[in-house]
Structure formats: structure tokens, C-alpha cells
Amino acid sequence: MAEILSTWAENPPSLKIQGITKVDDPRNNEGAIRTPYEHKWHTSDILSTLHAFKYMKSVPTGRARKETWQMICEKSPTCAQFLTTYFNLVWSSMYVPDGWQTSEAVQLDKQNGKKGTKSIRLINKLCPLEKAFFTLTQRDTEETPYSFGYGFYKNRRREQAILVHHAVTGRIRRYVLDLNQREKTKWSFISTLRDISNAFPSLSLASMDETLKLNKEDDTEAQRKHKLLLKHRYTHMNVSISTKQGEGILMRPKCGGAQGDVGVPTLFRRTYEPVLAQWMHLKKETLPSITRLACSYIHLTLPTNLRLRNKLCL
């Protein structure tokens, strides 16, 4: 599935000597349409995005760290305006720097006792400017929030899901204590917690395309820009992998996103949650016939509706 772009036995090529690539558009053979210069983002947008990133994150060889770019933007209004103009030019022209599309992979030992590729996890070192640009691009896309989703939502921390889970299951246990032995057998529950900040499987490119709704007919050119840029992000992602002996390979995975990229968990969540919501709906329809109860509030998955904190799940 992956495409090998180049290999080397010594002296790996510099990741800084690269050009720019036109963003593809399935509707146009010549690529995405270039528009007049647009003041899409302001200096404050870029600075706040850099502030939100974690500190002391590694970057590809020869690249400036997030802290450096943040300090430049804070201390020099001229440099901050130059960077803002550059971001807006990329947005308007739909030409993305190749350096933003190339990661330097670090091989981490899983310590699972296996050999070969199964014993290694690749973590991508990415350019901070690339992460800031695509974070701003993804932030403007539309999404449907789900009540059961926590983590990688605004104002919804991952820890809240565990708190809600304990509150709901605790109320169910307290209710069952007052029932006789025959009635207790009718009550049971099962919960699942998918923590995508830990690990999650790689999505196919077709699944991510469907999540972005690239084939939506009534989209304007302005509405398609976000989608085409995000598609370009994971479709043209290149990974540079080197060994301690100096050998290396530059490849294009053509599957999933780059582990370490801040936007990938959100894209995975938007792909996974509609499927989970459909599964929950089907379970709610079949559950009453099994338990012979009107279980309108009982979820077989993690119940995270905040209203459940104040009432029993009956």
C-alpha cells in the first residue's frame, strides 16, 4: 500500500530543500482553484494556536521549535505579520510547502517481546508551522457534536467521561440494592471507553474522504477549501525513516495520518462517532424486547449525557 519515494545508504537528504505542491481537487484536473489574496487569519490566531501546543516537542532536523516561533511572534510584530501573510498566501493560492508534508519518524521500542516492525512504533516529528496551519484549517470545518463524546472537544475533557460513568453506574447499583433477588437479575449494564489519546487504528483514506464529505454537491469553492487542504494533508504525507547506521527511506504511507499530528485524533473521532451513534440506536431498538422494559435512557455504551447525573437511568 505504501509508496517508496527514495532510499539512501548514507548521508540522508535534507528535509529543508523542498518545493511546493498544488492541492488536488477531484472536480478539477488542474487542482484546487486559486483565489485572490484573502485575510483569512490574523496574527492573534497564529499566536494563540502556537500557545496551545505542548512545549518541548521535538521537530525535524534543521527546523525551529514551537517555542522559537512563539517567541518571534511575541517579540517582533513584523515577523508575526510576515508569518500571517504567509499562512494567508498558502490558503489563497492552495500551494502547500513540501516541508510541511514531510515528517521525520522516530523509532520507539514497544518492549512487547516481538521482533521486526511489530516491535517498533513510529512517532512523527512535524514542523510546528505546519501543525499550526492545519489546526486553524480544521478548526473552521463543520462538525456534529455527539453527547457521548469527550476528549478533543472544546470544553469537554476526557476525564469527564469517567466521572459521568461512575455517577450513572453508581446510581444503578444503589437502585438495585432495594430490589428483591428476582428483580435484581433483570438489571445489568456494560460500558466501553475508547481513549483515542492513547492509541487508535489507522483509517483508510476513503473513510477520511467520506468524513470530510468531499463529494457534497452544494458546497461552494470557499467551503471546499478546508476539505481539500485536509485531504492534501493525509494524502501527500511523506515519512522519512533512518537507522543508526545511516540507511534510510522516504515513503508515503497512503493510509491513516501521522501519529503525533494534532489534527488526526479529531478526524478519527469524526469518523468513529457516527458509526457508534448508529450502533447505539440499533441497540436501543432491540433492548426493550430483550429486557421487557422501556429502557429509553439505558445505553449499552458509556452513558455520557450530563442529564444522567441528576436522574436515575430508568
Short mmCIF file of N, CA and C in Angstrom, two decimals, residues 135-297:
data_model
loop_
_atom_site.label_atom_id
_atom_site.label_comp_id
_atom_site.label_asym_id
_atom_site.label_seq_id
_atom_site.Cartn_x
_atom_site.Cartn_y
_atom_site.Cartn_z
N THR A 135 -4.17 23.09 11.95
CA THR A 135 -5.07 23.22 13.10
C THR A 135 -6.07 24.33 12.86
N LEU A 136 -5.60 25.46 12.34
CA LEU A 136 -6.50 26.57 12.01
C LEU A 136 -7.47 26.17 10.89
N THR A 137 -6.97 25.41 9.92
CA THR A 137 -7.84 24.98 8.82
C THR A 137 -8.93 24.04 9.32
N GLN A 138 -8.58 23.09 10.17
CA GLN A 138 -9.56 22.14 10.68
C GLN A 138 -10.55 22.78 11.63
N ARG A 139 -10.12 23.82 12.32
CA ARG A 139 -10.99 24.49 13.29
C ARG A 139 -12.21 25.11 12.63
N ASP A 140 -12.10 25.50 11.38
CA ASP A 140 -13.20 26.17 10.68
C ASP A 140 -14.15 25.21 10.00
N THR A 141 -13.90 23.92 10.08
CA THR A 141 -14.78 22.95 9.44
C THR A 141 -16.00 22.69 10.31
N GLU A 142 -17.08 22.27 9.66
CA GLU A 142 -18.32 21.98 10.39
C GLU A 142 -18.27 20.57 10.95
N GLU A 143 -18.91 20.39 12.09
CA GLU A 143 -19.00 19.06 12.68
C GLU A 143 -20.27 18.93 13.50
N THR A 144 -20.69 17.70 13.73
CA THR A 144 -21.87 17.41 14.54
C THR A 144 -21.41 16.86 15.88
N PRO A 145 -21.60 17.62 16.98
CA PRO A 145 -21.17 17.11 18.29
C PRO A 145 -22.11 16.01 18.78
N TYR A 146 -21.54 15.02 19.43
CA TYR A 146 -22.31 13.90 19.96
C TYR A 146 -22.26 13.94 21.49
N SER A 147 -23.36 13.60 22.10
CA SER A 147 -23.46 13.70 23.56
C SER A 147 -22.52 12.75 24.27
N PHE A 148 -22.19 11.63 23.64
CA PHE A 148 -21.37 10.62 24.31
C PHE A 148 -19.88 10.87 24.09
N GLY A 149 -19.52 11.89 23.34
CA GLY A 149 -18.12 12.12 23.01
C GLY A 149 -17.44 13.09 23.95
N TYR A 150 -16.28 12.71 24.44
CA TYR A 150 -15.44 13.58 25.28
C TYR A 150 -14.01 13.44 24.80
N GLY A 151 -13.25 14.46 25.01
CA GLY A 151 -11.87 14.45 24.55
C GLY A 151 -11.78 14.93 23.12
N PHE A 152 -10.90 15.89 22.86
CA PHE A 152 -10.75 16.52 21.56
C PHE A 152 -12.03 17.24 21.14
N TYR A 153 -12.82 17.61 22.15
CA TYR A 153 -13.94 18.53 22.01
C TYR A 153 -13.60 19.78 22.82
N LYS A 154 -14.12 20.90 22.37
CA LYS A 154 -13.91 22.13 23.14
C LYS A 154 -14.72 22.06 24.43
N ASN A 155 -14.04 22.32 25.55
CA ASN A 155 -14.66 22.32 26.89
C ASN A 155 -15.20 20.95 27.29
N ARG A 156 -14.64 19.89 26.72
CA ARG A 156 -15.03 18.53 27.13
C ARG A 156 -13.76 17.73 27.36
N ARG A 157 -13.36 17.61 28.60
CA ARG A 157 -12.15 16.87 28.91
C ARG A 157 -12.42 15.37 28.93
N ARG A 158 -11.37 14.60 28.64
CA ARG A 158 -11.51 13.15 28.64
C ARG A 158 -11.91 12.62 30.01
N GLU A 159 -11.44 13.26 31.07
CA GLU A 159 -11.75 12.78 32.42
C GLU A 159 -13.23 12.87 32.76
N GLN A 160 -13.97 13.77 32.09
CA GLN A 160 -15.39 13.91 32.38
C GLN A 160 -16.16 12.64 32.07
N ALA A 161 -15.76 11.93 31.02
CA ALA A 161 -16.46 10.70 30.65
C ALA A 161 -16.38 9.68 31.78
N ILE A 162 -15.23 9.59 32.44
CA ILE A 162 -15.08 8.64 33.54
C ILE A 162 -15.93 9.05 34.73
N LEU A 163 -16.00 10.34 35.00
CA LEU A 163 -16.83 10.83 36.11
C LEU A 163 -18.30 10.52 35.87
N VAL A 164 -18.78 10.78 34.65
CA VAL A 164 -20.18 10.50 34.33
C VAL A 164 -20.45 9.00 34.42
N HIS A 165 -19.52 8.22 33.95
CA HIS A 165 -19.68 6.76 34.01
C HIS A 165 -19.84 6.29 35.46
N HIS A 166 -18.99 6.78 36.36
CA HIS A 166 -19.08 6.38 37.76
C HIS A 166 -20.40 6.86 38.39
N ALA A 167 -20.85 8.06 38.02
CA ALA A 167 -22.09 8.59 38.59
C ALA A 167 -23.30 7.75 38.17
N VAL A 168 -23.35 7.39 36.89
CA VAL A 168 -24.51 6.63 36.39
C VAL A 168 -24.51 5.21 36.93
N THR A 169 -23.39 4.53 36.84
CA THR A 169 -23.34 3.15 37.33
C THR A 169 -23.54 3.09 38.84
N GLY A 170 -23.10 4.11 39.55
CA GLY A 170 -23.33 4.16 41.00
C GLY A 170 -24.80 4.28 41.33
N ARG A 171 -25.53 5.07 40.56
CA ARG A 171 -26.98 5.21 40.80
C ARG A 171 -27.73 3.91 40.48
N ILE A 172 -27.27 3.21 39.43
CA ILE A 172 -27.91 1.93 39.10
C ILE A 172 -27.68 0.93 40.24
N ARG A 173 -26.48 0.85 40.76
CA ARG A 173 -26.19 -0.07 41.86
C ARG A 173 -27.02 0.27 43.09
N ARG A 174 -27.15 1.56 43.39
CA ARG A 174 -27.93 1.96 44.56
C ARG A 174 -29.40 1.60 44.39
N TYR A 175 -29.91 1.73 43.17
CA TYR A 175 -31.31 1.38 42.92
C TYR A 175 -31.53 -0.12 43.09
N VAL A 176 -30.58 -0.93 42.62
CA VAL A 176 -30.73 -2.38 42.67
C VAL A 176 -30.68 -2.90 44.11
N LEU A 177 -30.03 -2.20 45.01
CA LEU A 177 -29.93 -2.64 46.41
C LEU A 177 -31.30 -2.80 47.06
N ASP A 178 -32.28 -2.00 46.64
CA ASP A 178 -33.61 -2.02 47.26
C ASP A 178 -34.54 -3.03 46.60
N LEU A 179 -34.08 -3.77 45.60
CA LEU A 179 -34.92 -4.73 44.91
C LEU A 179 -34.74 -6.13 45.50
N ASN A 180 -35.74 -6.97 45.28
CA ASN A 180 -35.61 -8.35 45.74
C ASN A 180 -34.74 -9.14 44.76
N GLN A 181 -34.45 -10.37 45.12
CA GLN A 181 -33.49 -11.15 44.34
C GLN A 181 -33.98 -11.42 42.92
N ARG A 182 -35.30 -11.61 42.76
CA ARG A 182 -35.84 -11.88 41.43
C ARG A 182 -35.72 -10.66 40.53
N GLU A 183 -35.95 -9.46 41.08
CA GLU A 183 -35.87 -8.24 40.29
C GLU A 183 -34.43 -7.86 39.98
N LYS A 184 -33.51 -8.21 40.87
CA LYS A 184 -32.10 -7.84 40.64
C LYS A 184 -31.53 -8.49 39.39
N THR A 185 -32.01 -9.69 39.07
CA THR A 185 -31.47 -10.38 37.90
C THR A 185 -31.82 -9.68 36.59
N LYS A 186 -32.79 -8.77 36.62
CA LYS A 186 -33.19 -8.06 35.41
C LYS A 186 -32.29 -6.85 35.12
N TRP A 187 -31.43 -6.54 36.09
CA TRP A 187 -30.60 -5.33 35.94
C TRP A 187 -29.14 -5.70 35.75
N SER A 188 -28.58 -5.19 34.68
CA SER A 188 -27.15 -5.33 34.42
C SER A 188 -26.75 -4.24 33.43
N PHE A 189 -25.48 -3.98 33.34
CA PHE A 189 -25.01 -2.97 32.39
C PHE A 189 -23.59 -3.30 31.97
N ILE A 190 -23.22 -2.77 30.84
CA ILE A 190 -21.86 -2.92 30.34
C ILE A 190 -21.46 -1.58 29.73
N SER A 191 -20.21 -1.21 29.91
CA SER A 191 -19.74 0.08 29.39
C SER A 191 -18.42 -0.10 28.67
N THR A 192 -18.18 0.77 27.71
CA THR A 192 -16.91 0.76 26.98
C THR A 192 -16.35 2.16 26.96
N LEU A 193 -15.04 2.27 27.01
CA LEU A 193 -14.36 3.56 26.95
C LEU A 193 -13.26 3.48 25.92
N ARG A 194 -13.38 4.29 24.87
CA ARG A 194 -12.37 4.34 23.82
C ARG A 194 -11.56 5.61 24.00
N ASP A 195 -10.35 5.46 24.47
CA ASP A 195 -9.49 6.61 24.73
C ASP A 195 -8.55 6.79 23.54
N ILE A 196 -8.90 7.69 22.61
CA ILE A 196 -8.12 7.84 21.40
C ILE A 196 -6.87 8.67 21.62
N SER A 197 -6.70 9.23 22.81
CA SER A 197 -5.44 9.93 23.08
C SER A 197 -4.32 8.93 23.36
N ASN A 198 -4.69 7.69 23.67
CA ASN A 198 -3.71 6.65 23.92
C ASN A 198 -3.27 6.01 22.60
N ALA A 199 -4.20 5.44 21.87
CA ALA A 199 -3.90 4.83 20.58
C ALA A 199 -5.21 4.58 19.85
N PHE A 200 -5.17 4.61 18.54
CA PHE A 200 -6.35 4.30 17.74
C PHE A 200 -5.88 3.78 16.39
N PRO A 201 -6.70 2.96 15.73
CA PRO A 201 -6.27 2.36 14.47
C PRO A 201 -6.20 3.39 13.36
N SER A 202 -5.44 3.08 12.32
CA SER A 202 -5.32 3.95 11.16
C SER A 202 -6.56 3.82 10.28
N LEU A 203 -7.07 4.95 9.85
CA LEU A 203 -8.24 4.96 8.97
C LEU A 203 -7.79 4.86 7.52
N SER A 204 -8.64 4.32 6.69
CA SER A 204 -8.37 4.32 5.26
C SER A 204 -8.59 5.73 4.72
N LEU A 205 -7.94 6.03 3.61
CA LEU A 205 -8.12 7.35 3.00
C LEU A 205 -9.56 7.54 2.54
N ALA A 206 -10.22 6.47 2.11
CA ALA A 206 -11.62 6.56 1.67
C ALA A 206 -12.53 6.94 2.84
N SER A 207 -12.26 6.39 4.03
CA SER A 207 -13.07 6.72 5.21
C SER A 207 -12.91 8.19 5.58
N MET A 208 -11.68 8.69 5.52
CA MET A 208 -11.46 10.09 5.86
C MET A 208 -12.07 11.02 4.81
N ASP A 209 -12.02 10.60 3.54
CA ASP A 209 -12.67 11.39 2.49
C ASP A 209 -14.17 11.49 2.76
N GLU A 210 -14.77 10.38 3.17
CA GLU A 210 -16.20 10.37 3.46
C GLU A 210 -16.53 11.24 4.66
N THR A 211 -15.65 11.27 5.65
CA THR A 211 -15.87 12.11 6.82
C THR A 211 -15.84 13.59 6.44
N LEU A 212 -14.93 13.95 5.56
CA LEU A 212 -14.84 15.35 5.12
C LEU A 212 -15.96 15.73 4.16
N LYS A 213 -16.69 14.73 3.64
CA LYS A 213 -17.80 14.97 2.71
C LYS A 213 -17.31 15.73 1.47
N LEU A 214 -16.29 15.17 0.86
CA LEU A 214 -15.69 15.82 -0.31
C LEU A 214 -16.62 15.82 -1.52
N ASN A 215 -17.55 14.89 -1.55
CA ASN A 215 -18.44 14.79 -2.71
C ASN A 215 -19.76 15.51 -2.53
N LYS A 216 -19.83 16.37 -1.54
CA LYS A 216 -21.06 17.13 -1.31
C LYS A 216 -21.27 18.12 -2.45
N GLU A 217 -22.39 17.98 -3.15
CA GLU A 217 -22.61 18.72 -4.39
C GLU A 217 -22.83 20.22 -4.16
N ASP A 218 -23.50 20.61 -3.08
CA ASP A 218 -23.87 22.01 -2.89
C ASP A 218 -22.80 22.83 -2.19
N ASP A 219 -21.60 22.29 -2.04
CA ASP A 219 -20.51 23.04 -1.42
C ASP A 219 -20.01 24.12 -2.38
N THR A 220 -19.77 25.30 -1.84
CA THR A 220 -19.13 26.36 -2.63
C THR A 220 -17.62 26.13 -2.63
N GLU A 221 -16.93 26.91 -3.46
CA GLU A 221 -15.48 26.79 -3.51
C GLU A 221 -14.84 27.13 -2.17
N ALA A 222 -15.41 28.12 -1.48
CA ALA A 222 -14.88 28.51 -0.17
C ALA A 222 -15.07 27.40 0.85
N GLN A 223 -16.20 26.70 0.79
CA GLN A 223 -16.46 25.61 1.71
C GLN A 223 -15.59 24.40 1.42
N ARG A 224 -15.17 24.23 0.19
CA ARG A 224 -14.35 23.07 -0.19
C ARG A 224 -12.88 23.27 0.15
N LYS A 225 -12.46 24.51 0.36
CA LYS A 225 -11.05 24.77 0.61
C LYS A 225 -10.54 24.02 1.83
N HIS A 226 -11.28 24.09 2.94
CA HIS A 226 -10.85 23.38 4.15
C HIS A 226 -10.70 21.90 3.87
N LYS A 227 -11.68 21.34 3.18
CA LYS A 227 -11.68 19.89 2.96
C LYS A 227 -10.53 19.46 2.06
N LEU A 228 -10.27 20.24 1.02
CA LEU A 228 -9.20 19.88 0.09
C LEU A 228 -7.83 19.99 0.75
N LEU A 229 -7.65 21.00 1.60
CA LEU A 229 -6.38 21.14 2.30
C LEU A 229 -6.16 19.99 3.28
N LEU A 230 -7.21 19.61 4.02
CA LEU A 230 -7.08 18.50 4.96
C LEU A 230 -6.86 17.18 4.23
N LYS A 231 -7.51 17.01 3.09
CA LYS A 231 -7.28 15.81 2.28
C LYS A 231 -5.83 15.77 1.79
N HIS A 232 -5.33 16.92 1.35
CA HIS A 232 -3.93 17.00 0.91
C HIS A 232 -2.99 16.63 2.05
N ARG A 233 -3.40 16.97 3.26
CA ARG A 233 -2.56 16.73 4.43
C ARG A 233 -2.26 15.24 4.59
N TYR A 234 -3.29 14.41 4.57
CA TYR A 234 -3.06 12.99 4.81
C TYR A 234 -2.77 12.20 3.52
N THR A 235 -3.16 12.72 2.37
CA THR A 235 -2.90 12.01 1.12
C THR A 235 -1.44 12.13 0.70
N HIS A 236 -0.84 13.30 0.92
CA HIS A 236 0.53 13.56 0.49
C HIS A 236 1.51 13.58 1.66
N MET A 237 1.18 12.89 2.74
CA MET A 237 2.09 12.84 3.88
C MET A 237 3.27 11.92 3.56
N ASN A 238 4.48 12.46 3.69
CA ASN A 238 5.71 11.69 3.47
C ASN A 238 6.41 11.48 4.80
N VAL A 239 7.00 10.31 4.98
CA VAL A 239 7.66 9.95 6.23
C VAL A 239 9.10 9.55 5.92
N SER A 240 10.04 10.19 6.61
CA SER A 240 11.46 9.87 6.48
C SER A 240 11.89 9.02 7.67
N ILE A 241 12.40 7.82 7.39
CA ILE A 241 12.81 6.89 8.43
C ILE A 241 14.28 6.55 8.23
N SER A 242 15.08 6.76 9.26
CA SER A 242 16.52 6.48 9.18
C SER A 242 16.93 5.55 10.30
N THR A 243 18.00 4.80 10.04
CA THR A 243 18.57 3.92 11.06
C THR A 243 19.84 4.54 11.63
N LYS A 244 20.35 3.98 12.70
CA LYS A 244 21.57 4.49 13.31
C LYS A 244 22.79 4.27 12.40
N GLN A 245 22.68 3.33 11.47
CA GLN A 245 23.78 3.05 10.55
C GLN A 245 23.81 4.02 9.38
N GLY A 246 22.83 4.92 9.29
CA GLY A 246 22.81 5.91 8.22
C GLY A 246 21.91 5.56 7.06
N GLU A 247 21.37 4.36 7.05
CA GLU A 247 20.45 3.98 5.98
C GLU A 247 19.08 4.60 6.24
N GLY A 248 18.31 4.79 5.17
CA GLY A 248 17.01 5.40 5.36
C GLY A 248 16.12 5.24 4.16
N ILE A 249 14.88 5.66 4.35
CA ILE A 249 13.86 5.56 3.31
C ILE A 249 12.88 6.71 3.46
N LEU A 250 12.44 7.25 2.33
CA LEU A 250 11.39 8.26 2.30
C LEU A 250 10.19 7.62 1.64
N MET A 251 9.08 7.54 2.36
CA MET A 251 7.91 6.81 1.87
C MET A 251 6.64 7.61 2.11
N ARG A 252 5.61 7.21 1.39
CA ARG A 252 4.27 7.80 1.54
C ARG A 252 3.33 6.67 1.96
N PRO A 253 2.84 6.68 3.23
CA PRO A 253 2.07 5.53 3.74
C PRO A 253 0.77 5.25 3.00
N LYS A 254 0.05 6.28 2.57
CA LYS A 254 -1.23 6.14 1.88
C LYS A 254 -2.27 5.44 2.75
N CYS A 255 -2.18 5.66 4.05
CA CYS A 255 -3.16 5.10 4.98
C CYS A 255 -3.06 5.85 6.30
N GLY A 256 -4.19 6.26 6.84
CA GLY A 256 -4.20 6.93 8.13
C GLY A 256 -3.50 8.27 8.10
N GLY A 257 -3.18 8.78 9.29
CA GLY A 257 -2.48 10.04 9.42
C GLY A 257 -1.16 9.82 10.13
N ALA A 258 -0.49 10.92 10.44
CA ALA A 258 0.80 10.84 11.11
C ALA A 258 0.60 10.82 12.62
N GLN A 259 1.07 9.75 13.28
CA GLN A 259 0.97 9.69 14.73
C GLN A 259 1.84 10.80 15.33
N GLY A 260 1.21 11.68 16.08
CA GLY A 260 1.87 12.86 16.59
C GLY A 260 1.28 14.13 16.02
N ASP A 261 0.45 14.00 14.97
CA ASP A 261 -0.20 15.15 14.37
C ASP A 261 -1.43 15.53 15.20
N VAL A 262 -1.55 16.80 15.56
CA VAL A 262 -2.62 17.22 16.47
C VAL A 262 -4.00 17.10 15.86
N GLY A 263 -4.12 17.09 14.53
CA GLY A 263 -5.44 17.05 13.92
C GLY A 263 -5.98 15.66 13.67
N VAL A 264 -5.14 14.64 13.74
CA VAL A 264 -5.58 13.28 13.41
C VAL A 264 -6.60 12.73 14.41
N PRO A 265 -6.43 12.90 15.73
CA PRO A 265 -7.45 12.39 16.65
C PRO A 265 -8.84 12.97 16.40
N THR A 266 -8.90 14.26 16.06
CA THR A 266 -10.20 14.86 15.77
C THR A 266 -10.83 14.25 14.53
N LEU A 267 -10.02 14.01 13.50
CA LEU A 267 -10.54 13.40 12.28
C LEU A 267 -10.99 11.97 12.55
N PHE A 268 -10.25 11.24 13.38
CA PHE A 268 -10.67 9.89 13.74
C PHE A 268 -11.99 9.93 14.52
N ARG A 269 -12.11 10.86 15.45
CA ARG A 269 -13.34 10.98 16.23
C ARG A 269 -14.54 11.26 15.34
N ARG A 270 -14.37 12.13 14.36
CA ARG A 270 -15.48 12.47 13.47
C ARG A 270 -15.86 11.29 12.57
N THR A 271 -14.94 10.39 12.34
CA THR A 271 -15.24 9.20 11.55
C THR A 271 -15.88 8.11 12.41
N TYR A 272 -15.41 7.98 13.62
CA TYR A 272 -15.84 6.89 14.50
C TYR A 272 -17.19 7.16 15.14
N GLU A 273 -17.46 8.39 15.54
CA GLU A 273 -18.68 8.70 16.31
C GLU A 273 -19.97 8.45 15.55
N PRO A 274 -20.10 8.79 14.27
CA PRO A 274 -21.35 8.46 13.56
C PRO A 274 -21.63 6.96 13.52
N VAL A 275 -20.59 6.16 13.37
CA VAL A 275 -20.77 4.70 13.38
C VAL A 275 -21.22 4.23 14.76
N LEU A 276 -20.62 4.78 15.80
CA LEU A 276 -21.00 4.41 17.16
C LEU A 276 -22.43 4.86 17.47
N ALA A 277 -22.81 6.04 16.99
CA ALA A 277 -24.18 6.53 17.21
C ALA A 277 -25.21 5.62 16.54
N GLN A 278 -24.90 5.14 15.35
CA GLN A 278 -25.81 4.23 14.66
C GLN A 278 -25.93 2.90 15.41
N TRP A 279 -24.82 2.42 15.92
CA TRP A 279 -24.84 1.18 16.70
C TRP A 279 -25.67 1.34 17.97
N MET A 280 -25.54 2.47 18.64
CA MET A 280 -26.32 2.73 19.85
C MET A 280 -27.81 2.79 19.53
N HIS A 281 -28.16 3.39 18.39
CA HIS A 281 -29.57 3.48 18.00
C HIS A 281 -30.16 2.09 17.77
N LEU A 282 -29.41 1.24 17.10
CA LEU A 282 -29.90 -0.12 16.86
C LEU A 282 -30.04 -0.90 18.17
N LYS A 283 -29.13 -0.69 19.10
CA LYS A 283 -29.22 -1.38 20.38
C LYS A 283 -30.42 -0.91 21.19
N LYS A 284 -30.72 0.36 21.12
CA LYS A 284 -31.88 0.88 21.86
C LYS A 284 -33.18 0.30 21.33
N GLU A 285 -33.22 0.01 20.03
CA GLU A 285 -34.43 -0.56 19.45
C GLU A 285 -34.62 -2.01 19.86
N THR A 286 -33.56 -2.76 20.00
CA THR A 286 -33.67 -4.18 20.33
C THR A 286 -33.66 -4.43 21.83
N LEU A 287 -33.16 -3.49 22.63
CA LEU A 287 -33.02 -3.72 24.06
C LEU A 287 -34.35 -3.92 24.78
N PRO A 288 -35.40 -3.11 24.54
CA PRO A 288 -36.66 -3.34 25.26
C PRO A 288 -37.26 -4.71 25.04
N SER A 289 -37.10 -5.26 23.83
CA SER A 289 -37.67 -6.58 23.57
C SER A 289 -36.91 -7.67 24.33
N ILE A 290 -35.67 -7.39 24.69
CA ILE A 290 -34.88 -8.37 25.44
C ILE A 290 -35.18 -8.28 26.93
N THR A 291 -35.23 -7.09 27.46
CA THR A 291 -35.41 -6.91 28.89
C THR A 291 -36.86 -6.72 29.30
N ARG A 292 -37.76 -6.49 28.29
CA ARG A 292 -39.18 -6.25 28.57
C ARG A 292 -39.38 -5.01 29.42
N LEU A 293 -38.50 -4.05 29.26
CA LEU A 293 -38.59 -2.77 29.97
C LEU A 293 -38.47 -1.65 28.95
N ALA A 294 -39.08 -0.54 29.27
CA ALA A 294 -38.96 0.65 28.42
C ALA A 294 -37.67 1.36 28.78
N CYS A 295 -36.59 0.91 28.20
CA CYS A 295 -35.26 1.41 28.59
C CYS A 295 -34.89 2.59 27.72
N SER A 296 -35.59 3.68 27.85
CA SER A 296 -35.34 4.83 26.99
C SER A 296 -34.06 5.56 27.34
N TYR A 297 -33.54 5.35 28.55
CA TYR A 297 -32.33 6.06 28.95
C TYR A 297 -31.14 5.13 29.14
#
